[in-house]
PDB file of C-alpha atoms in Angstrom:
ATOM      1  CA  UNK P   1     -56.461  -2.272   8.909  1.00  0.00           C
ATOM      2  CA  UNK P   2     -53.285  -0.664   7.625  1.00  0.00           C
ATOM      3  CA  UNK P   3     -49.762  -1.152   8.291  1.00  0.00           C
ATOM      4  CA  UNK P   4     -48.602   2.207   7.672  1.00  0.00           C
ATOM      5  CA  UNK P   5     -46.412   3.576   9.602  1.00  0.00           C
ATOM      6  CA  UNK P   6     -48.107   6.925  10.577  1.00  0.00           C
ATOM      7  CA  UNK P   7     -45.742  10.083   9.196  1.00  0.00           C
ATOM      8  CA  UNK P   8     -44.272  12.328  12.210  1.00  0.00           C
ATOM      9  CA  UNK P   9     -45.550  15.980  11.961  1.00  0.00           C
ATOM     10  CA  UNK P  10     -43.163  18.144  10.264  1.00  0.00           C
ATOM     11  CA  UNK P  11     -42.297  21.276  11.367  1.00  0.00           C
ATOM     12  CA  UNK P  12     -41.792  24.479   9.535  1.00  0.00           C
ATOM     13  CA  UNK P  13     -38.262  25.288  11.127  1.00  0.00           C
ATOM     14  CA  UNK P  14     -35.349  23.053  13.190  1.00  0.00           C
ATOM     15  CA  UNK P  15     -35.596  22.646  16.636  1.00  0.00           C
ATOM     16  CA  UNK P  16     -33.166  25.361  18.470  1.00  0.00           C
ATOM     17  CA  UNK P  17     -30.315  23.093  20.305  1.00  0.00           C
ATOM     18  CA  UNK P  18     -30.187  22.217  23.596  1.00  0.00           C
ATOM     19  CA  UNK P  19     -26.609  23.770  23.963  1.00  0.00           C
ATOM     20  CA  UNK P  20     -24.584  26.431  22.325  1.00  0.00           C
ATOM     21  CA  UNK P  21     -22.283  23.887  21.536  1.00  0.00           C
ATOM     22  CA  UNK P  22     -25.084  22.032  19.227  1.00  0.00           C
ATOM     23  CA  UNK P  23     -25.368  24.349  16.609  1.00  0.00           C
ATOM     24  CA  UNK P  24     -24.746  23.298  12.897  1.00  0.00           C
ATOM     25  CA  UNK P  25     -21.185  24.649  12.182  1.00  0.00           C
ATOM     26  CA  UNK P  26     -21.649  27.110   9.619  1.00  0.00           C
ATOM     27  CA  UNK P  27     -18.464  28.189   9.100  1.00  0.00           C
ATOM     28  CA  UNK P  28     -16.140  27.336   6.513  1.00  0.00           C
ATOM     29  CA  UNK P  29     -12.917  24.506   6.966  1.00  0.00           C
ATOM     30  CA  UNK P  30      -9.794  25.514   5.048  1.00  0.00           C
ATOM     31  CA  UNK P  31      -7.715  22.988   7.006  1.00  0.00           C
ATOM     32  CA  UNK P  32      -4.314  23.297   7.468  1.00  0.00           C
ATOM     33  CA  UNK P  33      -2.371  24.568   4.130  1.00  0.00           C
ATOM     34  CA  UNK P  34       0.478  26.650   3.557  1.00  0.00           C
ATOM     35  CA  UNK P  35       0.076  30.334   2.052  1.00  0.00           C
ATOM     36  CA  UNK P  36       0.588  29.903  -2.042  1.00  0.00           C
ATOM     37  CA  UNK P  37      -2.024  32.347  -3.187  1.00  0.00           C
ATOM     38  CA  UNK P  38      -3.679  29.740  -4.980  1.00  0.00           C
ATOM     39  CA  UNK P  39      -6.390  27.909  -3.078  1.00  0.00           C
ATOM     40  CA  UNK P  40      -6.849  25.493  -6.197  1.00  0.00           C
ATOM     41  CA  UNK P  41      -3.376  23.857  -6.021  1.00  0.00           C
ATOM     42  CA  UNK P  42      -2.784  20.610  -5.237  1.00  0.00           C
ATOM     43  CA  UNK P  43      -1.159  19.586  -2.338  1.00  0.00           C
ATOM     44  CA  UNK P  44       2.654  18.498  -2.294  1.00  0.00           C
ATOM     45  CA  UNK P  45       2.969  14.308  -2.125  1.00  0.00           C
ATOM     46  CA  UNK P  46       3.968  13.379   1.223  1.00  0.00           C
ATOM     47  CA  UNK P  47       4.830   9.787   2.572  1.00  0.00           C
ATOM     48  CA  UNK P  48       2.165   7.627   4.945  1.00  0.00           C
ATOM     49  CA  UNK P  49       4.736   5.873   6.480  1.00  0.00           C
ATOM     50  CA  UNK P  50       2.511   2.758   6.941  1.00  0.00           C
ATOM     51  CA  UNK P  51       4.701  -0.342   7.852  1.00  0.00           C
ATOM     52  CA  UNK P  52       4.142  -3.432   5.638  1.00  0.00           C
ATOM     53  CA  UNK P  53       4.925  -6.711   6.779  1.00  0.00           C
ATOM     54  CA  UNK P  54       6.250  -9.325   4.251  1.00  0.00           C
ATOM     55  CA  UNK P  55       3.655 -11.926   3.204  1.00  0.00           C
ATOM     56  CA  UNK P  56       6.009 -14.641   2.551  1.00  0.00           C
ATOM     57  CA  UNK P  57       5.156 -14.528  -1.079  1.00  0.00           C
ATOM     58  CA  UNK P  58       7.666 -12.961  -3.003  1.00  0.00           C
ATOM     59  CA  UNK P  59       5.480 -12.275  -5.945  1.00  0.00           C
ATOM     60  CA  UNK P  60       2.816 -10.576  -3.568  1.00  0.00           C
ATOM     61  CA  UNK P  61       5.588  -8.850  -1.473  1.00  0.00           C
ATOM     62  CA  UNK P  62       6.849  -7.076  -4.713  1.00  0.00           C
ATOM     63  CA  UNK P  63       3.695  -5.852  -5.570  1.00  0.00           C
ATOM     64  CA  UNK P  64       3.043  -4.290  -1.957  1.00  0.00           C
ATOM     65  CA  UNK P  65       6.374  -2.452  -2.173  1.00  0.00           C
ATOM     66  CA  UNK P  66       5.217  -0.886  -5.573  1.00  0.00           C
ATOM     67  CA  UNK P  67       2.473   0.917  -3.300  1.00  0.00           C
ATOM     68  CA  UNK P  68       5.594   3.100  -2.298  1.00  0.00           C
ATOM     69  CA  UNK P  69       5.725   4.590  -5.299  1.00  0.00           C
ATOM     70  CA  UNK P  70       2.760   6.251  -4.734  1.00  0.00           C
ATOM     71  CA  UNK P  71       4.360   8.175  -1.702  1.00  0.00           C
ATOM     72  CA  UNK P  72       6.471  10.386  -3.808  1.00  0.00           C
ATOM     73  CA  UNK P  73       3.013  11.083  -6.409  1.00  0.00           C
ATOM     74  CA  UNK P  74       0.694  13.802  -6.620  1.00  0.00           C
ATOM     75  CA  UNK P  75      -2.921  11.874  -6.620  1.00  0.00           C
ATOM     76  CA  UNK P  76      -3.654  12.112 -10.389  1.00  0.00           C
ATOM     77  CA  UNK P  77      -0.890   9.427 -10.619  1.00  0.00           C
ATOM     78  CA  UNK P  78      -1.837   6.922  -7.920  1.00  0.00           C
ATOM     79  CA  UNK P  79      -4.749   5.468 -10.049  1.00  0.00           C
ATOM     80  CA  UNK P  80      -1.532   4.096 -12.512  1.00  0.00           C
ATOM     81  CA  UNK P  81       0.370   2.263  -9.947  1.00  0.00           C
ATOM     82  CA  UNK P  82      -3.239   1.288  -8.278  1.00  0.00           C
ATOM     83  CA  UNK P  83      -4.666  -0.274 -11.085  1.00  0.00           C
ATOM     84  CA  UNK P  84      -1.465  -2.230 -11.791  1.00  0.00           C
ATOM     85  CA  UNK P  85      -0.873  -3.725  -8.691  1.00  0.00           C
ATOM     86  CA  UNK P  86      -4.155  -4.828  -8.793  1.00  0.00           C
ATOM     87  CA  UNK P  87      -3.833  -6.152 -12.048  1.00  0.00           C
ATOM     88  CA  UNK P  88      -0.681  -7.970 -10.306  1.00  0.00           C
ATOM     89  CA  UNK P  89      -2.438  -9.286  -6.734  1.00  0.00           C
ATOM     90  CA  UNK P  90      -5.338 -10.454  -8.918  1.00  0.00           C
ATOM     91  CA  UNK P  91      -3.067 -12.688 -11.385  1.00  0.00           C
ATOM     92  CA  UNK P  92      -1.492 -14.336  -8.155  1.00  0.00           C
ATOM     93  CA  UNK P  93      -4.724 -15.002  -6.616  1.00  0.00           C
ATOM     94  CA  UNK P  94      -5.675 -16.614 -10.106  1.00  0.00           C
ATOM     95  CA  UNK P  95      -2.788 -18.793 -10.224  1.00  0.00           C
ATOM     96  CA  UNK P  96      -3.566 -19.605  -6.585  1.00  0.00           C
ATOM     97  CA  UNK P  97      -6.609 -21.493  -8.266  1.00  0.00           C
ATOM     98  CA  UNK P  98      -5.250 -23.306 -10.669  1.00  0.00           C
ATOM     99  CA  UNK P  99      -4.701 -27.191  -9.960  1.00  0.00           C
ATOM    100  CA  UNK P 100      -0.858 -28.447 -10.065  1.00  0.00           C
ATOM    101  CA  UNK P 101       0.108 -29.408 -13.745  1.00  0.00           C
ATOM    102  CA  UNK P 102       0.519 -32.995 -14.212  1.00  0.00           C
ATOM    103  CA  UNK P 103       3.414 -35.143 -13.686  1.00  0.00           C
ATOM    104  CA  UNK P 104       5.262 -35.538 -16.728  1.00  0.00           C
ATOM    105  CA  UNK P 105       4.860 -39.408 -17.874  1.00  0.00           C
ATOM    106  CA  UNK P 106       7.665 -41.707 -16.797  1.00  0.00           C
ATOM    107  CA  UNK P 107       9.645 -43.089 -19.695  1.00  0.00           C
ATOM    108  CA  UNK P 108       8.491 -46.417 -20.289  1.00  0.00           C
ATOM    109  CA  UNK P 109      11.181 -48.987 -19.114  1.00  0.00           C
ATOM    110  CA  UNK P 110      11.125 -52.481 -20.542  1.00  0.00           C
ATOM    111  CA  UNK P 111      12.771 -54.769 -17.977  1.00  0.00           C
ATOM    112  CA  UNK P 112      11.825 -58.160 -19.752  1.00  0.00           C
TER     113      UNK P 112
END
């Protein structure tokens, strides 16, 4: 007894589709890019726009608007500003697990 799965047959060419609308695109996508004469160039930095709501932490809430930066940044320099704020987020989540330093001892008061 054997609990292989048995293999389906393979077939020598792709099944034709069902519709004309099924076929495999085989064109090619240039997408939507200005004339420049070089197809190579890197496209201009543009702003996302996303909104950011404030987290309440200051620290945290700096960091997120340093993602900004990266609106007005061609893409070789987003990894900078990424890395950092990680660097940042990752410090506060640290210090997030760190237990409250201890009271400072209370003078020592003779009364007697």
């Amino acid at each position: 007894m054997s609990d292989a799965t048995p293999e389906a047959p393979r077939t020598a060419e792709p099944a034709a589709p069902d519709r004309p609308g099924d076929a495999p695109y085989e064109g090619s996508y240039e997408g939507p890019r200005e004339e420049t004469g070089d197809p190579y160039e890197a496209a201009t930095p543009a702003p996302l726009g996303v909104v950011r709501t404030p987290t309440g932490r200051p620290a945290v809430d700096v960091l997120l608007d340093r993602l900004a930066a990266t609106d007005h940044l061609t893409a070789d320099g987003h990894l900078g500003v990424y890395e950092d704020v990680h660097r940042g987020l990752r410090a506060e989540l640290t210090a997030l697990d760190t237990p409250p330093a201890p009271a400072p001892p209370r003078p020592y008061d003779n009364r007697s």
